[in-house]
PDB file of C-alpha atoms and ligand atoms in Angstrom:
ATOM      1  CA  MET A 846       2.187 -18.696  -1.941  1.00 90.00           C
ATOM      2  CA  LYS A 847       5.218 -19.564  -4.106  1.00 96.00           C
ATOM      3  CA  THR A 848       7.745 -16.819  -4.708  1.00 97.00           C
ATOM      4  CA  ILE A 849      10.270 -16.153  -7.457  1.00 97.00           C
ATOM      5  CA  ARG A 850      12.882 -17.912  -5.326  1.00 97.00           C
ATOM      6  CA  ASP A 851      11.018 -21.166  -6.089  1.00 97.00           C
ATOM      7  CA  VAL A 852      11.537 -21.131  -9.848  1.00 97.00           C
ATOM      8  CA  ASP A 853      14.429 -21.352 -12.266  1.00 98.00           C
ATOM      9  CA  ILE A 854      14.445 -18.065 -14.131  1.00 97.00           C
ATOM     10  CA  LYS A 855      17.443 -18.528 -16.403  1.00 98.00           C
ATOM     11  CA  ASN A 856      16.558 -17.779 -20.035  1.00 98.00           C
ATOM     12  CA  LYS A 857      12.879 -17.413 -19.130  1.00 98.00           C
ATOM     13  CA  ARG A 858      10.631 -14.520 -20.125  1.00 98.00           C
ATOM     14  CA  VAL A 859       9.008 -13.238 -16.957  1.00 98.00           C
ATOM     15  CA  PHE A 860       5.791 -11.217 -17.033  1.00 98.00           C
ATOM     16  CA  VAL A 861       5.995  -8.891 -14.015  1.00 98.00           C
ATOM     17  CA  ARG A 862       2.759  -7.196 -12.926  1.00 98.00           C
ATOM     18  CA  CYS A 863       3.676  -4.075 -10.952  1.00 98.00           C
ATOM     19  CA  ASP A 864       1.574  -1.311  -9.443  1.00 98.00           C
ATOM     20  CA  PHE A 865       3.250   1.806 -10.789  1.00 97.00           C
ATOM     21  CA  ASN A 866       0.145   3.914 -10.283  1.00 96.00           C
ATOM     22  CA  VAL A 867       2.256   6.713  -8.784  1.00 94.00           C
ATOM     23  CA  PRO A 868       1.046  10.213  -7.892  1.00 92.00           C
ATOM     24  CA  VAL A 869       1.770  12.913 -10.482  1.00 92.00           C
ATOM     25  CA  ASP A 870       1.922  16.655  -9.714  1.00 89.00           C
ATOM     26  CA  LYS A 871       0.257  19.487 -11.634  1.00 89.00           C
ATOM     27  CA  LYS A 872       3.304  19.907 -13.878  1.00 90.00           C
ATOM     28  CA  GLY A 873       3.107  16.248 -14.886  1.00 90.00           C
ATOM     29  CA  ASN A 874       6.097  15.058 -12.827  1.00 93.00           C
ATOM     30  CA  ILE A 875       6.138  11.963 -10.623  1.00 94.00           C
ATOM     31  CA  GLU A 876       5.514  13.260  -7.120  1.00 91.00           C
ATOM     32  CA  ASN A 877       6.709  10.191  -5.316  1.00 91.00           C
ATOM     33  CA  ASP A 878       8.383   7.159  -6.885  1.00 94.00           C
ATOM     34  CA  PHE A 879       8.115   5.008  -3.746  1.00 94.00           C
ATOM     35  CA  ARG A 880       6.087   2.271  -5.496  1.00 95.00           C
ATOM     36  CA  ILE A 881       8.653   2.086  -8.304  1.00 97.00           C
ATOM     37  CA  ARG A 882      11.609   1.829  -5.925  1.00 96.00           C
ATOM     38  CA  GLN A 883       9.901  -0.893  -3.906  1.00 96.00           C
ATOM     39  CA  THR A 884       9.736  -3.266  -6.893  1.00 97.00           C
ATOM     40  CA  LEU A 885      13.345  -2.810  -7.999  1.00 98.00           C
ATOM     41  CA  PRO A 886      14.673  -5.764  -5.932  1.00 98.00           C
ATOM     42  CA  THR A 887      12.335  -8.132  -7.804  1.00 98.00           C
ATOM     43  CA  LEU A 888      13.314  -6.731 -11.199  1.00 98.00           C
ATOM     44  CA  GLU A 889      17.030  -6.776 -10.373  1.00 98.00           C
ATOM     45  CA  TYR A 890      16.783 -10.373  -9.115  1.00 98.00           C
ATOM     46  CA  ILE A 891      15.163 -11.582 -12.351  1.00 98.00           C
ATOM     47  CA  LEU A 892      17.801  -9.895 -14.500  1.00 98.00           C
ATOM     48  CA  LYS A 893      20.622 -11.189 -12.307  1.00 98.00           C
ATOM     49  CA  LYS A 894      19.311 -14.752 -12.601  1.00 98.00           C
ATOM     50  CA  GLY A 895      19.397 -14.496 -16.392  1.00 98.00           C
ATOM     51  CA  GLY A 896      15.713 -13.902 -17.121  1.00 98.00           C
ATOM     52  CA  SER A 897      14.151 -11.211 -19.272  1.00 98.00           C
ATOM     53  CA  ILE A 898      11.217  -9.063 -18.154  1.00 98.00           C
ATOM     54  CA  VAL A 899       7.903  -8.080 -19.673  1.00 98.00           C
ATOM     55  CA  LEU A 900       6.923  -5.186 -17.436  1.00 98.00           C
ATOM     56  CA  ALA A 901       3.284  -4.219 -16.992  1.00 98.00           C
ATOM     57  CA  SER A 902       1.210  -1.836 -14.875  1.00 98.00           C
ATOM     58  CA  HIS A 903      -1.949   0.227 -14.885  1.00 98.00           C
ATOM     59  CA  PHE A 904      -1.690   3.986 -14.408  1.00 97.00           C
ATOM     60  CA  SER A 905      -4.453   6.490 -13.705  1.00 93.00           C
ATOM     61  CA  GLY A 906      -2.191   9.221 -15.158  1.00 87.00           C
ATOM     62  CA  GLY A 907      -2.631   7.973 -18.774  1.00 87.00           C
ATOM     63  CA  GLU A 908       0.408   6.862 -20.783  1.00 92.00           C
ATOM     64  CA  LEU A 909       3.116   5.133 -18.785  1.00 96.00           C
ATOM     65  CA  ASP A 910       6.035   6.848 -20.551  1.00 95.00           C
ATOM     66  CA  LEU A 911       7.205   8.929 -17.605  1.00 95.00           C
ATOM     67  CA  VAL A 912       7.033   5.883 -15.339  1.00 97.00           C
ATOM     68  CA  TRP A 913       9.056   3.779 -17.761  1.00 97.00           C
ATOM     69  CA  GLU A 914      11.634   6.573 -18.025  1.00 97.00           C
ATOM     70  CA  ARG A 915      12.029   6.418 -14.245  1.00 97.00           C
ATOM     71  CA  VAL A 916      12.448   2.630 -14.333  1.00 97.00           C
ATOM     72  CA  LYS A 917      15.015   2.852 -17.144  1.00 97.00           C
ATOM     73  CA  HIS A 918      16.896   5.477 -15.181  1.00 96.00           C
ATOM     74  CA  SER A 919      17.116   3.051 -12.212  1.00 96.00           C
ATOM     75  CA  ILE A 920      17.889  -0.317 -13.850  1.00 96.00           C
ATOM     76  CA  GLY A 921      18.412   0.379 -17.547  1.00 96.00           C
ATOM     77  CA  GLU A 922      16.364  -1.217 -20.306  1.00 97.00           C
ATOM     78  CA  ASN A 923      18.376  -4.258 -21.336  1.00 97.00           C
ATOM     79  CA  ASN A 924      16.227  -7.381 -21.391  1.00 98.00           C
ATOM     80  CA  ILE A 925      13.086  -5.458 -20.428  1.00 98.00           C
ATOM     81  CA  SER A 926      10.010  -4.863 -22.617  1.00 98.00           C
ATOM     82  CA  PHE A 927       7.635  -2.175 -21.455  1.00 98.00           C
ATOM     83  CA  LEU A 928       3.905  -2.659 -22.070  1.00 98.00           C
ATOM     84  CA  GLU A 929       1.234   0.002 -22.471  1.00 97.00           C
ATOM     85  CA  ASN A 930      -1.039   0.978 -19.585  1.00 98.00           C
ATOM     86  CA  LEU A 931      -2.992  -2.265 -19.064  1.00 98.00           C
ATOM     87  CA  ARG A 932      -6.288  -0.486 -18.492  1.00 98.00           C
ATOM     88  CA  LEU A 933      -6.275   0.907 -22.037  1.00 96.00           C
ATOM     89  CA  ASN A 934      -7.598  -2.543 -22.934  1.00 97.00           C
ATOM     90  CA  LYS A 935     -11.090  -3.059 -21.558  1.00 97.00           C
ATOM     91  CA  GLY A 936     -10.348  -6.766 -21.151  1.00 98.00           C
ATOM     92  CA  GLU A 937      -8.139  -5.853 -18.169  1.00 98.00           C
ATOM     93  CA  GLU A 938     -10.907  -4.677 -15.846  1.00 98.00           C
ATOM     94  CA  GLU A 939     -13.305  -7.315 -17.212  1.00 98.00           C
ATOM     95  CA  ASN A 940     -10.824 -10.033 -16.171  1.00 98.00           C
ATOM     96  CA  SER A 941     -11.213 -11.287 -19.712  1.00 98.00           C
ATOM     97  CA  ASP A 942      -9.973 -14.671 -20.770  1.00 98.00           C
ATOM     98  CA  GLU A 943      -8.924 -13.408 -24.156  1.00 98.00           C
ATOM     99  CA  PHE A 944      -6.820 -10.520 -22.807  1.00 98.00           C
ATOM    100  CA  ALA A 945      -5.237 -12.766 -20.166  1.00 98.00           C
ATOM    101  CA  LYS A 946      -4.222 -15.240 -22.896  1.00 98.00           C
ATOM    102  CA  GLU A 947      -2.752 -12.424 -24.980  1.00 98.00           C
ATOM    103  CA  LEU A 948      -0.663 -11.275 -22.027  1.00 98.00           C
ATOM    104  CA  ALA A 949       0.337 -14.810 -21.067  1.00 98.00           C
ATOM    105  CA  ALA A 950       1.569 -15.475 -24.623  1.00 98.00           C
ATOM    106  CA  LEU A 951       4.287 -12.859 -24.046  1.00 98.00           C
ATOM    107  CA  ALA A 952       6.058 -14.830 -21.312  1.00 98.00           C
ATOM    108  CA  ASP A 953       6.957 -18.189 -19.728  1.00 98.00           C
ATOM    109  CA  ILE A 954       6.347 -17.241 -16.078  1.00 98.00           C
ATOM    110  CA  TYR A 955       4.078 -14.778 -14.270  1.00 98.00           C
ATOM    111  CA  VAL A 956       5.205 -12.747 -11.252  1.00 98.00           C
ATOM    112  CA  ASN A 957       2.832 -10.573  -9.252  1.00 98.00           C
ATOM    113  CA  ASP A 958       4.644  -7.767  -7.440  1.00 98.00           C
ATOM    114  CA  ALA A 959       1.630  -5.445  -7.398  1.00 98.00           C
ATOM    115  CA  PHE A 960       0.203  -5.641  -3.874  1.00 98.00           C
ATOM    116  CA  GLY A 961      -1.618  -2.325  -4.438  1.00 97.00           C
ATOM    117  CA  VAL A 962      -3.883  -3.876  -7.064  1.00 98.00           C
ATOM    118  CA  CYS A 963      -4.397  -7.348  -5.557  1.00 98.00           C
ATOM    119  CA  HIS A 964      -7.908  -6.372  -4.464  1.00 97.00           C
ATOM    120  CA  ARG A 965      -8.902  -6.062  -8.137  1.00 98.00           C
ATOM    121  CA  ASN A 966     -10.290  -8.978 -10.096  1.00 98.00           C
ATOM    122  CA  HIS A 967      -8.448  -8.014 -13.269  1.00 98.00           C
ATOM    123  CA  ALA A 968      -6.946  -9.989 -16.159  1.00 98.00           C
ATOM    124  CA  SER A 969      -3.296  -9.191 -15.374  1.00 98.00           C
ATOM    125  CA  VAL A 970      -3.828  -9.903 -11.674  1.00 98.00           C
ATOM    126  CA  VAL A 971      -6.133 -12.922 -11.622  1.00 98.00           C
ATOM    127  CA  LYS A 972      -7.014 -14.500 -14.993  1.00 98.00           C
ATOM    128  CA  ILE A 973      -3.448 -14.635 -16.264  1.00 98.00           C
ATOM    129  CA  THR A 974      -2.517 -17.064 -13.470  1.00 98.00           C
ATOM    130  CA  GLU A 975      -4.620 -19.715 -15.230  1.00 98.00           C
ATOM    131  CA  TYR A 976      -2.233 -19.627 -18.173  1.00 98.00           C
ATOM    132  CA  LEU A 977       1.260 -19.314 -16.665  1.00 98.00           C
ATOM    133  CA  PRO A 978       3.162 -20.770 -13.690  1.00 98.00           C
ATOM    134  CA  SER A 979       2.644 -17.967 -11.168  1.00 98.00           C
ATOM    135  CA  PHE A 980       4.728 -16.575  -8.326  1.00 98.00           C
ATOM    136  CA  ALA A 981       4.866 -13.663  -5.902  1.00 98.00           C
ATOM    137  CA  GLY A 982       7.614 -11.057  -6.142  1.00 98.00           C
ATOM    138  CA  PHE A 983       9.545  -9.793  -3.126  1.00 98.00           C
ATOM    139  CA  LEU A 984       7.347  -6.740  -2.545  1.00 98.00           C
ATOM    140  CA  LEU A 985       4.164  -8.793  -2.463  1.00 98.00           C
ATOM    141  CA  GLU A 986       5.789 -11.414  -0.239  1.00 98.00           C
ATOM    142  CA  LYS A 987       6.886  -8.763   2.281  1.00 98.00           C
ATOM    143  CA  GLU A 988       3.525  -6.971   2.352  1.00 98.00           C
ATOM    144  CA  VAL A 989       1.700 -10.212   3.124  1.00 97.00           C
ATOM    145  CA  GLU A 990       4.255 -11.263   5.733  1.00 97.00           C
ATOM    146  CA  VAL A 991       4.247  -7.934   7.595  1.00 97.00           C
ATOM    147  CA  LEU A 992       0.489  -7.377   7.515  1.00 97.00           C
ATOM    148  CA  ASN A 993      -0.159 -10.949   8.670  1.00 95.00           C
ATOM    149  CA  LYS A 994       2.332 -10.522  11.488  1.00 96.00           C
ATOM    150  CA  VAL A 995       0.772  -7.324  12.825  1.00 96.00           C
ATOM    151  CA  MET A 996      -2.791  -8.573  12.544  1.00 95.00           C
ATOM    152  CA  GLU A 997      -2.198 -12.106  13.866  1.00 94.00           C
ATOM    153  CA  ASN A 998       0.747 -11.890  16.186  1.00 94.00           C
ATOM    154  CA  PRO A 999       1.381  -8.305  17.298  1.00 97.00           C
ATOM    155  CA  GLU A1000       3.443  -7.390  20.322  1.00 98.00           C
ATOM    156  CA  THR A1001       1.163  -5.511  22.697  1.00 98.00           C
ATOM    157  CA  PRO A1002       0.067  -2.848  23.401  1.00 98.00           C
ATOM    158  CA  PHE A1003      -1.079  -2.784  19.781  1.00 98.00           C
ATOM    159  CA  VAL A1004      -2.267   0.658  18.680  1.00 98.00           C
ATOM    160  CA  ALA A1005      -4.082   1.462  15.428  1.00 98.00           C
ATOM    161  CA  VAL A1006      -4.189   5.052  14.207  1.00 98.00           C
ATOM    162  CA  ILE A1007      -6.936   5.634  11.668  1.00 98.00           C
ATOM    163  CA  GLY A1008      -7.807   8.771   9.760  1.00 97.00           C
ATOM    164  CA  GLY A1009      -9.286   9.853   6.489  1.00 96.00           C
ATOM    165  CA  VAL A1010     -12.483  11.348   5.239  1.00 96.00           C
ATOM    166  CA  LYS A1011     -15.102   8.691   4.583  1.00 94.00           C
ATOM    167  CA  PHE A1012     -16.357   6.500   7.396  1.00 95.00           C
ATOM    168  CA  GLU A1013     -17.648   3.830   4.956  1.00 95.00           C
ATOM    169  CA  SER A1014     -14.166   3.345   3.495  1.00 92.00           C
ATOM    170  CA  LYS A1015     -12.698   2.485   6.910  1.00 95.00           C
ATOM    171  CA  SER A1016     -15.628   1.029   8.854  1.00 96.00           C
ATOM    172  CA  LYS A1017     -14.615  -2.632   8.389  1.00 95.00           C
ATOM    173  CA  VAL A1018     -11.009  -1.782   9.205  1.00 96.00           C
ATOM    174  CA  ILE A1019     -12.028   0.009  12.416  1.00 97.00           C
ATOM    175  CA  GLU A1020     -14.160  -3.005  13.429  1.00 96.00           C
ATOM    176  CA  ARG A1021     -11.274  -5.407  12.815  1.00 96.00           C
ATOM    177  CA  PHE A1022      -8.869  -3.232  14.824  1.00 97.00           C
ATOM    178  CA  LEU A1023     -11.402  -3.066  17.638  1.00 96.00           C
ATOM    179  CA  GLU A1024     -11.146  -6.878  17.774  1.00 95.00           C
ATOM    180  CA  LYS A1025      -7.380  -7.085  17.478  1.00 96.00           C
ATOM    181  CA  ALA A1026      -5.806  -3.927  18.876  1.00 97.00           C
ATOM    182  CA  ASP A1027      -5.641  -2.506  22.411  1.00 98.00           C
ATOM    183  CA  TYR A1028      -6.360   1.074  21.336  1.00 98.00           C
ATOM    184  CA  VAL A1029      -7.926   2.429  18.176  1.00 98.00           C
ATOM    185  CA  LEU A1030      -7.282   6.148  17.723  1.00 98.00           C
ATOM    186  CA  VAL A1031      -9.508   7.693  15.075  1.00 98.00           C
ATOM    187  CA  GLY A1032      -8.880  11.168  13.673  1.00 98.00           C
ATOM    188  CA  GLY A1033      -9.646  12.940  10.404  1.00 97.00           C
ATOM    189  CA  LYS A1034     -13.214  13.614   9.334  1.00 97.00           C
ATOM    190  CA  ILE A1035     -14.004  10.029  10.322  1.00 98.00           C
ATOM    191  CA  GLY A1036     -13.101  10.789  13.947  1.00 97.00           C
ATOM    192  CA  LEU A1037     -15.696  13.564  13.990  1.00 97.00           C
ATOM    193  CA  SER A1038     -18.410  11.570  12.233  1.00 97.00           C
ATOM    194  CA  ASP A1039     -21.658  10.503  13.887  1.00 96.00           C
ATOM    195  CA  GLU A1040     -21.158   6.958  12.620  1.00 96.00           C
ATOM    196  CA  VAL A1041     -17.897   6.442  14.512  1.00 96.00           C
ATOM    197  CA  ARG A1042     -19.459   7.775  17.696  1.00 95.00           C
ATOM    198  CA  MET A1043     -22.052   5.016  17.516  1.00 95.00           C
ATOM    199  CA  LEU A1044     -19.342   2.361  17.870  1.00 94.00           C
ATOM    200  CA  SER A1045     -19.168   2.199  21.611  1.00 84.00           C
ATOM    201  CA  SER A1046     -15.960   0.553  22.731  1.00 95.00           C
ATOM    202  CA  GLU A1047     -13.507   1.301  25.473  1.00 95.00           C
ATOM    203  CA  LYS A1048     -10.689   0.796  23.012  1.00 97.00           C
ATOM    204  CA  LEU A1049     -11.958   3.504  20.725  1.00 98.00           C
ATOM    205  CA  ILE A1050     -10.288   6.877  21.318  1.00 98.00           C
ATOM    206  CA  LEU A1051     -11.834   9.833  19.489  1.00 98.00           C
ATOM    207  CA  PRO A1052     -10.735  13.478  19.288  1.00 98.00           C
ATOM    208  CA  THR A1053     -12.028  15.691  22.095  1.00 98.00           C
ATOM    209  CA  ASP A1054     -11.195  18.900  20.218  1.00 98.00           C
ATOM    210  CA  ASN A1055     -10.573  19.931  16.620  1.00 98.00           C
ATOM    211  CA  VAL A1056      -9.388  22.828  14.461  1.00 98.00           C
ATOM    212  CA  ASP A1057     -12.243  24.075  12.249  1.00 98.00           C
ATOM    213  CA  GLY A1058     -13.243  20.451  11.615  1.00 97.00           C
ATOM    214  CA  PHE A1059     -10.069  19.980   9.501  1.00 98.00           C
ATOM    215  CA  ASP A1060      -7.601  18.693  12.085  1.00 98.00           C
ATOM    216  CA  ILE A1061      -7.510  17.190  15.546  1.00 98.00           C
ATOM    217  CA  GLY A1062      -6.913  19.815  18.237  1.00 98.00           C
ATOM    218  CA  PRO A1063      -4.025  20.182  20.747  1.00 98.00           C
ATOM    219  CA  ARG A1064      -5.761  18.220  23.514  1.00 98.00           C
ATOM    220  CA  SER A1065      -6.438  15.304  21.175  1.00 98.00           C
ATOM    221  CA  ILE A1066      -2.861  15.367  19.873  1.00 98.00           C
ATOM    222  CA  LYS A1067      -1.679  15.034  23.464  1.00 98.00           C
ATOM    223  CA  ASP A1068      -4.125  12.194  24.240  1.00 98.00           C
ATOM    224  CA  PHE A1069      -3.181  10.299  21.093  1.00 98.00           C
ATOM    225  CA  CYS A1070       0.566  10.812  21.723  1.00 98.00           C
ATOM    226  CA  ASN A1071       0.293   9.489  25.285  1.00 98.00           C
ATOM    227  CA  ILE A1072      -1.086   6.222  23.943  1.00 98.00           C
ATOM    228  CA  ILE A1073       1.379   6.038  21.032  1.00 98.00           C
ATOM    229  CA  LYS A1074       4.287   6.324  23.522  1.00 98.00           C
ATOM    230  CA  LYS A1075       3.242   3.028  25.178  1.00 97.00           C
ATOM    231  CA  ALA A1076       2.769   1.001  21.994  1.00 98.00           C
ATOM    232  CA  LYS A1077       4.821  -2.012  20.949  1.00 98.00           C
ATOM    233  CA  THR A1078       3.045  -2.303  17.587  1.00 98.00           C
ATOM    234  CA  ILE A1079       1.502   0.545  15.570  1.00 98.00           C
ATOM    235  CA  VAL A1080      -0.419   0.482  12.321  1.00 98.00           C
ATOM    236  CA  TRP A1081      -1.146   3.908  10.853  1.00 98.00           C
ATOM    237  CA  ALA A1082      -3.788   4.103   8.120  1.00 97.00           C
ATOM    238  CA  GLY A1083      -5.009   7.564   7.266  1.00 97.00           C
ATOM    239  CA  PRO A1084      -3.926  11.137   8.091  1.00 98.00           C
ATOM    240  CA  VAL A1085      -5.683  12.639  11.132  1.00 98.00           C
ATOM    241  CA  GLY A1086      -6.274  16.003   9.413  1.00 98.00           C
ATOM    242  CA  TYR A1087      -6.145  17.901   6.142  1.00 98.00           C
ATOM    243  CA  PHE A1088      -2.343  17.656   6.157  1.00 98.00           C
ATOM    244  CA  GLU A1089      -1.922  19.089   2.661  1.00 95.00           C
ATOM    245  CA  LYS A1090      -2.973  22.508   3.952  1.00 97.00           C
ATOM    246  CA  HIS A1091      -1.341  24.550   6.683  1.00 97.00           C
ATOM    247  CA  PRO A1092      -2.320  24.967   9.549  1.00 97.00           C
ATOM    248  CA  TYR A1093      -4.335  21.741   9.365  1.00 98.00           C
ATOM    249  CA  ASP A1094      -1.153  19.697   8.921  1.00 98.00           C
ATOM    250  CA  LYS A1095      -0.169  19.949  12.592  1.00 98.00           C
ATOM    251  CA  GLY A1096      -2.067  16.919  13.910  1.00 98.00           C
ATOM    252  CA  THR A1097      -0.758  14.539  11.247  1.00 98.00           C
ATOM    253  CA  GLU A1098       2.807  15.817  11.600  1.00 98.00           C
ATOM    254  CA  GLU A1099       2.817  15.573  15.414  1.00 98.00           C
ATOM    255  CA  ILE A1100       1.260  12.103  15.399  1.00 98.00           C
ATOM    256  CA  GLY A1101       3.700  10.896  12.736  1.00 98.00           C
ATOM    257  CA  LYS A1102       6.670  12.265  14.684  1.00 98.00           C
ATOM    258  CA  GLU A1103       5.492  10.664  17.914  1.00 98.00           C
ATOM    259  CA  ILE A1104       5.126   7.296  16.174  1.00 98.00           C
ATOM    260  CA  ILE A1105       8.709   7.290  14.901  1.00 98.00           C
ATOM    261  CA  LYS A1106       9.999   8.539  18.241  1.00 98.00           C
ATOM    262  CA  ASN A1107       8.813   5.283  19.820  1.00 98.00           C
ATOM    263  CA  LYS A1108      11.886   3.107  19.301  1.00 97.00           C
ATOM    264  CA  GLN A1109      10.588  -0.005  21.104  1.00 96.00           C
ATOM    265  CA  CYS A1110       7.768  -0.453  18.670  1.00 97.00           C
ATOM    266  CA  PHE A1111       7.148  -2.175  15.299  1.00 98.00           C
ATOM    267  CA  LYS A1112       5.730   0.522  13.028  1.00 98.00           C
ATOM    268  CA  VAL A1113       3.726   0.141   9.839  1.00 98.00           C
ATOM    269  CA  ALA A1114       2.057   2.872   7.763  1.00 97.00           C
ATOM    270  CA  GLY A1115       0.035   2.476   4.609  1.00 95.00           C
ATOM    271  CA  GLY A1116      -2.415   3.945   2.155  1.00 89.00           C
ATOM    272  CA  GLY A1117      -1.801   6.576  -0.529  1.00 86.00           C
ATOM    273  CA  ASP A1118      -2.493   9.650   1.638  1.00 93.00           C
ATOM    274  CA  THR A1119      -0.667   8.283   4.656  1.00 96.00           C
ATOM    275  CA  ILE A1120       2.415   7.556   2.568  1.00 95.00           C
ATOM    276  CA  ASN A1121       2.260  11.067   1.083  1.00 93.00           C
ATOM    277  CA  ALA A1122       2.120  12.491   4.616  1.00 96.00           C
ATOM    278  CA  VAL A1123       5.016  10.278   5.739  1.00 97.00           C
ATOM    279  CA  PHE A1124       7.187  11.636   2.910  1.00 95.00           C
ATOM    280  CA  LYS A1125       5.990  15.228   3.326  1.00 96.00           C
ATOM    281  CA  PHE A1126       7.122  15.237   6.973  1.00 98.00           C
ATOM    282  CA  LYS A1127      10.264  13.172   6.167  1.00 98.00           C
ATOM    283  CA  LEU A1128       9.307  10.329   8.479  1.00 98.00           C
ATOM    284  CA  GLU A1129       9.987   7.491   6.028  1.00 97.00           C
ATOM    285  CA  ASP A1130      13.162   6.182   7.637  1.00 97.00           C
ATOM    286  CA  GLY A1131      11.439   5.798  10.988  1.00 98.00           C
ATOM    287  CA  PHE A1132       9.036   3.041   9.891  1.00 98.00           C
ATOM    288  CA  ASP A1133       9.662  -0.699   9.783  1.00 97.00           C
ATOM    289  CA  HIS A1134       7.309  -1.074   6.856  1.00 97.00           C
ATOM    290  CA  LEU A1135       5.533   1.310   4.490  1.00 97.00           C
ATOM    291  CA  SER A1136       2.783  -0.449   2.605  1.00 97.00           C
ATOM    292  CA  THR A1137       2.334   0.251  -1.102  1.00 96.00           C
ATOM    293  CA  GLY A1138      -1.333  -0.689  -0.801  1.00 95.00           C
ATOM    294  CA  GLY A1139      -4.239   1.734  -0.495  1.00 92.00           C
ATOM    295  CA  GLY A1140      -7.551  -0.085  -0.953  1.00 93.00           C
ATOM    296  CA  ALA A1141      -5.637  -3.372  -1.055  1.00 96.00           C
ATOM    297  CA  MET A1142      -4.181  -2.832   2.420  1.00 96.00           C
ATOM    298  CA  LEU A1143      -7.557  -1.858   3.856  1.00 95.00           C
ATOM    299  CA  ASP A1144      -9.230  -4.927   2.344  1.00 95.00           C
ATOM    300  CA  PHE A1145      -6.418  -7.144   3.600  1.00 96.00           C
ATOM    301  CA  ILE A1146      -6.777  -5.782   7.141  1.00 96.00           C
ATOM    302  CA  ALA A1147     -10.560  -6.071   6.954  1.00 93.00           C
ATOM    303  CA  GLU A1148      -9.943  -9.770   6.290  1.00 87.00           C
ATOM    304  CA  LYS A1149     -11.233  -9.790   2.788  1.00 84.00           C
ATOM    305  CA  GLU A1150      -9.455 -12.364   0.692  1.00 91.00           C
ATOM    306  CA  LEU A1151      -7.629 -10.475  -2.033  1.00 97.00           C
ATOM    307  CA  PRO A1152      -8.321 -12.040  -5.449  1.00 98.00           C
ATOM    308  CA  GLY A1153      -4.760 -11.463  -6.638  1.00 98.00           C
ATOM    309  CA  ILE A1154      -3.293 -13.329  -3.668  1.00 98.00           C
ATOM    310  CA  LYS A1155      -5.852 -16.138  -3.818  1.00 97.00           C
ATOM    311  CA  ALA A1156      -4.976 -16.658  -7.485  1.00 98.00           C
ATOM    312  CA  LEU A1157      -1.329 -17.318  -6.574  1.00 97.00           C
ATOM    313  CA  LYS A1158      -2.165 -20.027  -4.057  1.00 92.00           C
TER     314      LYS A1158
HETATM  315  C1  3PG B1451      -4.006   2.282  -5.946  1.00 73.52           C
HETATM  316  O1  3PG B1451      -3.506   3.339  -6.348  1.00 73.52           O
HETATM  317  O2  3PG B1451      -4.528   2.127  -4.831  1.00 73.52           O
HETATM  318  C2  3PG B1451      -3.858   1.077  -6.818  1.00 73.52           C
HETATM  319  O3  3PG B1451      -3.017   1.339  -7.893  1.00 73.52           O
HETATM  320  C3  3PG B1451      -5.186   0.575  -7.291  1.00 73.52           C
HETATM  321  O4  3PG B1451      -5.747   1.506  -8.126  1.00 73.52           O
HETATM  322  P1  3PG B1451      -7.312   1.447  -8.427  1.00 73.52           P
HETATM  323  O5  3PG B1451      -8.023   1.890  -7.185  1.00 73.52           O
HETATM  324  O6  3PG B1451      -7.507   2.378  -9.605  1.00 73.52           O
HETATM  325  O7  3PG B1451      -7.646   0.023  -8.778  1.00 73.52           O
END
């Protein structure tokens, strides 16, 4: 995968595909601008090297105005054009040739810095690479590097902590961790599901108690923490309880705190809810890497080739 370091950017127009699909609260404010902050190094690099930027993203919150305001506040607006929410054009999700050409006509170079959407076969992620010289941005480069390192060459003991609600959404990921990791701790509704109990494996550690079915119980917290203490590599994907609501936040908070307490260990967390939990409990500085990917990270770990990454190769 070539990166923006491999191309001369001076006086070039650079189409940068970001994933600024950030969470928005009930009052319409950005709840967490983590994804925006993570792409700033790529944007700053392009401007510093004398390029101009055509900035593009999708956004499930509708118009991108509040996102663009946040970007302008961080790096200004000189030499940056801001596009509309890409998904307002149906050609985006159809991976349409016509829409990709329209987008490509706006620039000389394409940069993908949107790891979170690389699992989507969309025009601004995949098709556009047929029409412009294409490169990865720094965020995408780091995501791929870190996730490859933990899945292919982890220091052991390697511990995966999985949570969440739907077994189907994590089943492939749990299987892959059962191949690669030494312990797979599964909490959340998934940890209590019948499906997970059918996966017999010595590596699989399930809750032995719970709080009203919404959180892992004190005995399970202790069991999970005892394993986390020994780890040299940890990947955390999914809260172990309904952390948005007290008192069901205890399991996720205790597990998160135990992970960052382990100083000898390489620590990665990812997925929308996990990242929200990490920020809620102020654990963000304790991790070596926080992934911006939700579905993209899960697909990557499950060894599915992400169309957006394949298109850059
Ligand atoms: C995400 O929030 O996980 C990404 O922005 C992808 O969004 P999508 O699931 O709507 O494609």
